[in-house]
Coordinates of C-alpha atoms and ligand atoms in Angstrom, one line a residue:
M460 CA -10.6 -49.7 -51.6
K461 CA -13.5 -48.7 -49.1
Y462 CA -13.4 -46.1 -46.6
Y463 CA -15.0 -45.5 -43.2
S464 CA -15.6 -42.6 -41.1
L465 CA -14.2 -42.5 -37.7
N466 CA -17.0 -41.4 -35.9
H467 CA -19.2 -44.8 -37.3
K468 CA -22.8 -43.0 -38.0
A469 CA -22.0 -42.7 -42.1
P470 CA -21.6 -45.4 -44.6
K471 CA -18.5 -46.6 -46.0
V472 CA -17.4 -45.2 -49.5
S473 CA -15.0 -45.7 -52.2
F474 CA -12.0 -43.8 -52.7
Q475 CA -13.2 -41.6 -55.3
Q476 CA -16.1 -40.2 -52.7
A477 CA -13.8 -39.6 -50.1
V478 CA -11.7 -37.4 -52.3
V479 CA -14.6 -35.2 -53.4
D480 CA -16.5 -35.4 -49.9
G481 CA -13.3 -34.6 -47.9
L482 CA -15.1 -35.1 -44.3
A483 CA -17.6 -37.7 -43.7
P484 CA -21.3 -37.0 -43.4
D485 CA -20.9 -37.6 -39.9
K486 CA -18.3 -35.1 -39.4
G487 CA -15.3 -38.2 -39.1
L488 CA -12.4 -38.6 -40.8
Y489 CA -12.5 -40.8 -43.6
F490 CA -10.1 -44.3 -42.9
P491 CA -9.1 -46.9 -45.1
E492 CA -10.9 -50.1 -44.0
R493 CA -7.3 -52.4 -45.0
I494 CA -3.7 -51.6 -44.5
T495 CA -2.2 -54.6 -46.5
P496 CA 1.7 -54.7 -45.9
L497 CA 4.1 -54.5 -49.0
S498 CA 6.4 -58.0 -50.2
A499 CA 9.7 -58.2 -48.3
D500 CA 11.2 -58.5 -51.5
F501 CA 9.7 -55.3 -52.5
F502 CA 11.8 -54.1 -49.6
A503 CA 14.9 -55.5 -50.0
S504 CA 14.9 -54.1 -53.6
I505 CA 13.6 -50.6 -52.7
G506 CA 17.1 -49.2 -53.6
Q507 CA 16.6 -50.0 -57.4
K508 CA 13.6 -48.9 -57.5
S509 CA 12.9 -45.2 -58.8
N510 CA 10.4 -42.7 -57.0
V511 CA 7.5 -43.4 -58.9
E512 CA 7.6 -46.8 -58.6
I513 CA 7.8 -47.0 -54.8
A514 CA 5.0 -44.3 -54.6
F515 CA 3.0 -46.8 -56.9
E516 CA 3.5 -49.2 -55.2
A517 CA 3.0 -47.8 -52.1
I518 CA -0.4 -46.2 -52.9
R519 CA -2.2 -48.0 -55.4
Q520 CA -4.2 -50.7 -52.6
F521 CA -5.7 -47.4 -51.5
V522 CA -7.0 -46.5 -55.1
G523 CA -7.9 -49.9 -56.0
D524 CA -9.5 -50.0 -59.5
E525 CA -10.7 -46.8 -59.2
I526 CA -8.1 -45.2 -61.2
P527 CA -6.5 -47.3 -63.9
E528 CA -2.7 -48.2 -63.3
N529 CA -1.4 -46.1 -66.4
E530 CA -2.9 -43.1 -65.2
L531 CA -1.8 -43.4 -61.4
K532 CA 1.4 -44.0 -62.7
R533 CA 1.0 -40.9 -64.9
I534 CA -0.7 -38.6 -62.1
I535 CA 2.4 -39.7 -59.8
D536 CA 5.4 -39.3 -62.1
E537 CA 3.8 -35.7 -62.6
T538 CA 3.2 -35.4 -58.7
L539 CA 6.7 -36.2 -58.0
S540 CA 8.4 -33.8 -60.4
F541 CA 11.4 -32.8 -58.3
D542 CA 13.8 -34.8 -56.4
F543 CA 13.8 -35.4 -52.1
P544 CA 17.3 -35.5 -51.4
L545 CA 19.4 -36.8 -48.3
V546 CA 21.5 -34.1 -47.0
K547 CA 24.1 -35.0 -44.0
V548 CA 24.0 -33.2 -41.2
E549 CA 25.9 -34.7 -38.3
D550 CA 26.6 -38.6 -37.4
N551 CA 24.0 -40.2 -38.1
V552 CA 21.7 -37.6 -38.4
F553 CA 20.2 -36.4 -42.2
S554 CA 17.8 -33.9 -43.3
L555 CA 15.6 -35.2 -46.0
E556 CA 14.7 -31.9 -48.1
L557 CA 11.1 -32.0 -49.2
F558 CA 11.2 -28.3 -50.8
H559 CA 12.1 -28.8 -53.8
G560 CA 8.7 -28.8 -55.4
P561 CA 6.8 -25.5 -57.0
T562 CA 6.0 -24.1 -54.1
M563 CA 8.8 -25.0 -51.9
A564 CA 6.6 -27.0 -49.6
F565 CA 6.5 -30.3 -48.7
K566 CA 2.9 -29.7 -49.8
D567 CA 3.1 -29.8 -53.2
V568 CA 3.1 -33.3 -53.3
G569 CA -0.2 -34.0 -51.6
A570 CA -1.6 -30.9 -53.3
R571 CA -0.4 -31.7 -56.7
F572 CA -1.7 -35.6 -56.1
M573 CA -4.8 -34.6 -55.1
A574 CA -5.9 -32.0 -57.6
R575 CA -5.0 -34.8 -60.4
C576 CA -7.1 -37.2 -58.9
L577 CA -9.8 -34.9 -58.6
A578 CA -8.9 -33.6 -62.2
Y579 CA -9.4 -37.3 -63.4
F580 CA -12.4 -38.3 -61.7
N581 CA -14.0 -35.2 -63.7
R582 CA -12.7 -35.9 -66.6
N583 CA -15.7 -37.1 -68.0
N584 CA -18.0 -34.4 -66.9
P585 CA -17.2 -30.8 -68.0
T586 CA -19.8 -29.4 -66.2
Q587 CA -19.2 -30.9 -62.7
K588 CA -17.4 -28.1 -60.5
N589 CA -16.2 -29.3 -57.4
T590 CA -15.1 -26.3 -54.5
V591 CA -12.0 -26.9 -53.0
L592 CA -11.7 -24.7 -49.6
V593 CA -9.2 -25.0 -47.2
A594 CA -7.7 -23.4 -44.5
T595 CA -4.1 -22.4 -44.2
S596 CA -1.5 -21.8 -41.1
G597 CA 1.0 -21.0 -43.7
D598 CA 2.1 -23.4 -46.5
T599 CA -1.1 -25.8 -47.1
G600 CA -2.4 -22.5 -49.1
G601 CA 0.5 -21.8 -51.4
A602 CA 0.6 -25.3 -52.1
V603 CA -3.3 -25.6 -52.7
A604 CA -3.0 -22.7 -55.0
S605 CA -0.1 -24.2 -57.0
G606 CA -0.8 -27.7 -57.4
F607 CA -4.6 -27.0 -58.6
L608 CA -4.1 -23.9 -60.4
G609 CA -5.5 -24.2 -64.0
V610 CA -7.5 -27.5 -62.8
S611 CA -10.9 -27.7 -64.8
G612 CA -13.9 -28.1 -62.6
V613 CA -12.2 -27.3 -59.6
D614 CA -12.5 -23.5 -57.6
V615 CA -10.1 -23.2 -55.2
V616 CA -11.2 -20.9 -52.3
I617 CA -8.2 -20.6 -49.3
L618 CA -9.1 -19.0 -45.9
Y619 CA -5.2 -17.9 -44.2
P620 CA -5.4 -16.1 -41.0
S621 CA -4.5 -12.1 -41.3
G622 CA -1.0 -11.1 -40.3
K623 CA 0.2 -14.6 -39.0
V624 CA 1.5 -16.1 -42.5
S625 CA 4.5 -14.5 -43.7
D626 CA 4.8 -12.3 -47.2
I627 CA 6.2 -14.7 -49.2
Q628 CA 3.7 -17.5 -48.4
E629 CA 1.0 -14.7 -48.5
R630 CA 1.8 -14.0 -52.0
Q631 CA 2.3 -17.3 -53.3
L632 CA -1.7 -17.8 -52.1
T633 CA -3.0 -14.5 -53.5
T634 CA -1.3 -13.9 -56.8
L635 CA -1.8 -16.7 -59.0
G636 CA -5.5 -15.5 -59.8
Q637 CA -7.6 -18.0 -62.4
N638 CA -9.9 -20.4 -60.1
I639 CA -7.8 -20.0 -57.1
R640 CA -9.3 -17.3 -54.6
A641 CA -8.6 -16.3 -51.2
L642 CA -9.7 -15.0 -48.2
E643 CA -8.0 -12.8 -44.9
V644 CA -9.6 -13.9 -42.3
D645 CA -9.7 -11.9 -38.9
G646 CA -8.6 -14.5 -36.7
V647 CA -6.3 -17.6 -36.1
F648 CA -5.7 -20.8 -38.1
D649 CA -8.2 -22.3 -35.4
D650 CA -10.7 -20.0 -36.6
C651 CA -10.1 -20.4 -40.1
Q652 CA -10.5 -24.4 -39.7
A653 CA -13.1 -24.1 -38.0
M654 CA -15.4 -21.8 -40.7
V655 CA -14.2 -24.5 -42.7
K656 CA -15.0 -27.3 -41.2
K657 CA -18.6 -25.5 -40.9
A658 CA -19.3 -24.9 -44.3
F659 CA -18.5 -28.5 -44.9
L660 CA -21.9 -29.6 -43.0
D661 CA -24.0 -26.6 -44.1
E662 CA -26.3 -28.3 -46.0
S663 CA -27.2 -24.6 -47.9
L664 CA -23.9 -24.8 -50.0
S665 CA -24.3 -28.1 -50.9
H666 CA -24.9 -26.9 -54.5
K667 CA -20.6 -26.2 -54.4
N668 CA -19.5 -29.6 -53.7
L669 CA -17.3 -28.4 -51.4
T670 CA -14.3 -30.8 -50.8
S671 CA -11.3 -29.8 -48.3
A672 CA -7.6 -30.2 -49.4
N673 CA -6.5 -29.9 -45.9
S674 CA -4.5 -33.7 -44.6
I675 CA -8.1 -34.4 -43.6
N676 CA -8.7 -35.0 -47.5
I677 CA -7.2 -39.0 -48.0
A678 CA -5.5 -37.8 -51.0
R679 CA -3.8 -34.8 -49.5
W680 CA -2.5 -37.0 -46.2
L681 CA -1.9 -40.5 -47.9
P682 CA 0.9 -39.3 -50.6
Q683 CA 2.9 -38.2 -47.6
M684 CA 3.9 -41.6 -47.1
F685 CA 5.9 -41.4 -49.8
Y686 CA 8.9 -39.8 -48.0
F687 CA 9.6 -41.8 -45.6
F688 CA 10.0 -44.6 -48.2
F689 CA 12.3 -42.4 -50.1
A690 CA 13.7 -41.5 -46.3
Y691 CA 14.5 -45.6 -46.0
K692 CA 15.2 -45.9 -49.7
Q693 CA 18.6 -43.6 -49.4
L694 CA 19.5 -45.2 -45.4
A695 CA 18.5 -48.6 -46.2
A696 CA 22.0 -50.0 -46.9
Q697 CA 23.3 -48.9 -43.4
N698 CA 21.5 -51.1 -41.7
K699 CA 20.9 -49.9 -38.6
P700 CA 17.3 -49.0 -36.9
L701 CA 15.9 -46.0 -38.2
I702 CA 14.3 -42.8 -36.9
V703 CA 12.1 -40.4 -38.4
S704 CA 11.4 -37.2 -36.6
C705 CA 8.3 -35.3 -38.4
P706 CA 7.7 -31.2 -37.4
S707 CA 4.3 -32.0 -36.5
G708 CA 1.2 -29.5 -37.3
N709 CA -1.9 -31.0 -38.1
F710 CA -0.4 -34.5 -37.4
G711 CA -0.9 -35.2 -41.4
N712 CA 2.6 -36.5 -42.2
I713 CA 3.5 -38.0 -38.9
C714 CA 0.4 -40.1 -39.4
A715 CA 1.0 -40.9 -43.2
G716 CA 4.4 -42.2 -41.4
I717 CA 2.9 -44.4 -39.2
M718 CA 0.9 -46.2 -42.1
A719 CA 4.1 -46.6 -44.1
K720 CA 5.4 -48.2 -41.6
R721 CA 1.9 -50.5 -41.8
L722 CA 2.8 -51.3 -44.8
G723 CA 6.2 -53.2 -43.6
L724 CA 8.6 -50.1 -44.2
P725 CA 11.1 -50.3 -41.2
I726 CA 11.2 -47.6 -39.4
A727 CA 12.6 -48.1 -35.7
H728 CA 10.6 -45.0 -34.2
F729 CA 8.8 -41.6 -34.6
V730 CA 9.0 -38.2 -33.3
A731 CA 6.4 -35.7 -33.3
S732 CA 8.1 -32.7 -32.8
T733 CA 6.1 -29.6 -32.0
N734 CA 6.8 -25.7 -31.2
A735 CA 4.4 -24.5 -27.8
N736 CA 1.3 -26.1 -29.7
D737 CA 1.9 -28.8 -27.5
T738 CA -1.6 -31.0 -27.6
V739 CA -0.1 -34.2 -28.5
P740 CA 3.5 -33.7 -26.1
R741 CA 1.0 -33.2 -22.9
F742 CA -0.8 -36.3 -23.8
F743 CA 1.9 -38.3 -23.9
E744 CA 2.8 -36.9 -20.3
H745 CA -0.5 -37.2 -19.2
G746 CA -2.7 -39.8 -20.7
K747 CA -5.8 -36.9 -21.7
Y748 CA -6.2 -35.4 -24.9
D749 CA -6.8 -31.7 -23.6
P750 CA -6.7 -29.0 -27.2
K751 CA -6.0 -25.8 -26.7
S752 CA -6.5 -22.6 -29.1
S753 CA -3.6 -22.1 -30.6
V754 CA -0.6 -19.9 -30.1
A755 CA 1.8 -18.3 -32.4
T756 CA 5.4 -19.4 -32.8
I757 CA 8.0 -18.6 -35.4
S758 CA 7.7 -22.2 -37.0
N759 CA 3.6 -21.1 -37.7
A760 CA 2.7 -23.7 -40.2
M761 CA 2.7 -26.0 -37.2
D762 CA 0.4 -23.5 -34.7
V763 CA -2.3 -26.2 -34.1
G764 CA -3.9 -26.4 -31.1
N765 CA -6.2 -29.4 -32.3
P766 CA -4.6 -31.5 -34.4
S767 CA -6.8 -32.8 -36.9
N768 CA -5.1 -36.1 -37.7
F769 CA -4.7 -37.4 -34.4
I770 CA -7.6 -39.4 -34.4
R771 CA -6.4 -41.6 -37.2
I772 CA -3.1 -41.9 -35.3
Q773 CA -5.1 -43.0 -32.5
E774 CA -7.2 -45.5 -34.7
L775 CA -4.0 -46.8 -35.8
Y776 CA -2.9 -48.1 -32.3
G777 CA -6.4 -49.0 -31.5
N778 CA -5.9 -46.7 -28.3
D779 CA -3.4 -48.8 -26.7
L780 CA -1.4 -46.7 -25.7
A781 CA 1.8 -48.8 -24.5
E782 CA 1.9 -50.1 -27.9
F783 CA 1.7 -46.6 -29.1
E784 CA 4.4 -45.2 -26.9
K785 CA 6.8 -47.8 -28.3
D786 CA 6.5 -46.7 -31.8
F787 CA 6.0 -43.0 -31.1
S788 CA 7.6 -40.1 -28.8
S789 CA 6.2 -36.3 -29.0
Y790 CA 8.4 -33.1 -27.6
S791 CA 7.7 -29.4 -27.6
F792 CA 10.3 -26.9 -28.3
S793 CA 9.9 -23.2 -27.6
D794 CA 11.0 -20.6 -29.9
E795 CA 14.2 -19.6 -28.0
Q796 CA 15.3 -23.7 -28.4
T797 CA 14.7 -23.7 -32.0
K798 CA 16.8 -20.5 -32.7
A799 CA 19.7 -22.0 -30.4
A800 CA 19.2 -25.3 -32.8
M801 CA 19.3 -23.3 -36.2
K802 CA 22.2 -21.4 -34.9
Q803 CA 24.1 -24.6 -33.8
I804 CA 23.0 -26.5 -37.1
H805 CA 24.8 -23.6 -38.8
Q806 CA 27.9 -23.3 -36.7
H807 CA 28.0 -26.6 -36.8
S808 CA 27.8 -28.2 -40.5
G809 CA 27.1 -25.1 -42.5
Y810 CA 23.5 -26.2 -43.0
V811 CA 20.7 -23.4 -43.0
A812 CA 17.4 -24.6 -41.6
E813 CA 14.5 -23.1 -40.9
P814 CA 12.5 -23.1 -38.2
H815 CA 9.9 -26.0 -39.2
G816 CA 13.1 -28.0 -39.8
A817 CA 15.3 -26.8 -36.8
V818 CA 12.0 -27.9 -34.4
G819 CA 12.4 -31.5 -36.2
Y820 CA 16.4 -31.6 -35.7
L821 CA 15.4 -30.9 -31.8
G822 CA 12.7 -33.9 -31.5
L823 CA 15.4 -36.1 -33.3
K824 CA 18.3 -35.0 -31.2
K825 CA 16.5 -35.7 -27.9
E826 CA 15.2 -39.2 -29.4
L827 CA 18.2 -40.5 -30.2
G828 CA 19.8 -40.3 -26.7
N829 CA 17.6 -43.4 -26.4
H830 CA 18.5 -45.2 -29.8
P831 CA 22.5 -45.0 -29.5
D832 CA 22.8 -47.1 -32.7
A833 CA 20.3 -45.7 -34.5
V834 CA 20.3 -43.3 -37.9
G835 CA 18.2 -40.4 -37.6
V836 CA 16.4 -38.5 -40.4
F837 CA 14.5 -34.9 -39.7
L838 CA 11.8 -33.9 -42.4
E839 CA 12.7 -30.2 -43.8
T840 CA 9.4 -29.1 -44.6
A841 CA 10.1 -25.8 -46.1
H842 CA 12.8 -23.9 -48.3
P843 CA 14.4 -21.5 -45.3
I844 CA 13.4 -18.5 -48.3
K845 CA 9.5 -19.3 -46.8
F846 CA 10.6 -17.8 -43.2
D847 CA 13.4 -15.8 -44.4
A848 CA 13.1 -12.9 -41.6
I849 CA 13.4 -15.0 -39.1
V850 CA 16.3 -17.5 -40.7
E851 CA 18.2 -14.4 -42.0
N852 CA 18.6 -12.9 -38.4
T853 CA 19.2 -15.3 -36.9
L854 CA 21.6 -16.7 -38.5
K855 CA 22.8 -13.4 -40.1
V856 CA 23.0 -15.1 -43.7
K857 CA 21.9 -13.2 -47.0
L858 CA 19.5 -16.2 -48.8
E859 CA 19.5 -16.2 -52.1
I860 CA 16.1 -16.1 -54.0
P861 CA 14.9 -20.0 -55.4
E862 CA 13.5 -19.2 -58.9
Q863 CA 10.3 -21.0 -57.7
I864 CA 9.9 -17.7 -55.4
K865 CA 11.0 -15.2 -57.7
G866 CA 7.7 -15.8 -59.6
V867 CA 5.6 -14.0 -57.0
L868 CA 7.5 -11.4 -55.9
D869 CA 6.5 -8.5 -57.8
K870 CA 3.0 -9.7 -58.3
E871 CA 0.1 -7.7 -56.7
K872 CA -2.0 -9.5 -53.6
V873 CA -5.8 -10.3 -54.4
R874 CA -7.6 -11.6 -51.6
T875 CA -10.9 -10.7 -49.8
K876 CA -10.8 -9.7 -46.1
I877 CA -13.4 -11.7 -43.8
K878 CA -14.4 -12.0 -40.1
T879 CA -17.1 -14.0 -39.6
Y880 CA -18.6 -17.6 -40.9
E881 CA -21.4 -15.7 -43.1
D882 CA -18.8 -13.8 -44.5
L883 CA -17.6 -16.6 -45.6
K884 CA -21.3 -17.8 -46.7
D885 CA -21.9 -14.2 -48.6
F886 CA -18.7 -15.0 -50.5
L887 CA -18.9 -18.4 -51.9
G888 CA -22.7 -17.5 -53.2
Ligands
LIG1351 C1 2.3 -28.4 -42.2 C2 3.4 -27.6 -42.3 C3 4.3 -29.1 -41.1 C4 3.3 -29.7 -40.3 O1 2.5 -31.1 -41.2 P1 1.5 -31.6 -40.1 O2 1.3 -32.6 -41.2 O3 0.1 -30.5 -40.5 O4 1.9 -32.1 -39.0 C5 4.9 -28.4 -41.2 N1 6.2 -28.0 -41.5 C6 6.2 -27.3 -42.6 C7 6.6 -26.0 -43.4 C8 4.7 -27.2 -42.6 O5 4.0 -26.2 -43.9

């Protein structure tokens, strides 16, 4: 499979090259040249297939022959080493829990898949080093740190906005050591992301073989398609139109969902649910894409003012707004609405949703109003413990600390504070 740059000013590249580069030389995001739908038989028998079989079928065409079938199956098997339960919250409303991985964030899947692809590409080349540079608004950092820990030939440098991630999130990205280093940036997430993008284009850093592990990287982005197949697998027997709501920040997850639909997955409608960072909901209202700087909210992993994957979604719809609106809605919710939803869900069903999931729930409920015959899924993208303070204060509950989190709580945070792009360059050396 070849990938082209969405800026159309760079040559097409292989899967491997796109993974290793992250961003194309013309600053564009990579996009697959072809999307071939899966067979009707595949969907008819999806209920009998394992998650690994489903994931393999979903992603194989995007990898092509660059990773042999048995190796790709092994990579997927190792990536999906935990469950993706669908939990009923109300009649026709389900939570797809994506947080049962090692860092309890849905980004574990993309990070684990990408790390194993890079390790495969470096297998015969012990001296080859890649530096993964990643900006995080919260959960990416921990998932990337864990996914890449100990992967030979890969150094990881994580940038996070000072004071804008939770204590547990900060510990997950500052306590691992080995090939993982963290930079605490005096700024907001968009500053971190801007520095990372600049570094990728900086010729003077070319010897570092920089690559990204944000969802701009196809190996982080594409495996997120799996979730939508897993949701469908668990609901196919209901024979109702399926609506999926994604709590969205950089819009990688929901864009992967639309890719899954292009593979033939029967999803009737997508909802991109956002917090106060409402660039996409405003786009739908006014037809104009007008990014703003991000504002801080209680669902901080979605505090993104200029979602990098939106351009991929536009590519999928060929800028045809009417077609786009048929499949896709986007709504924004305030922190107050989010907290009220968390309380309502808890009182109604006993289910504990954290703020990102609650934003997803709100968008789903709003859209279900237009589709009374449908069944809806919202993605619960993090375990409530990742946002323990806000969850415990809002719901007046005490959360139990899961095993995955206990491991980082008593470790010392190790990070370097930086302010400017020059600081980042000095650090990388
Ligand atoms: C990253 C993240 C999101 C947003 O996902 P995107 O793919 O960036 O839209 C939502 N919730 C949580 C908990 C996250 O970590």
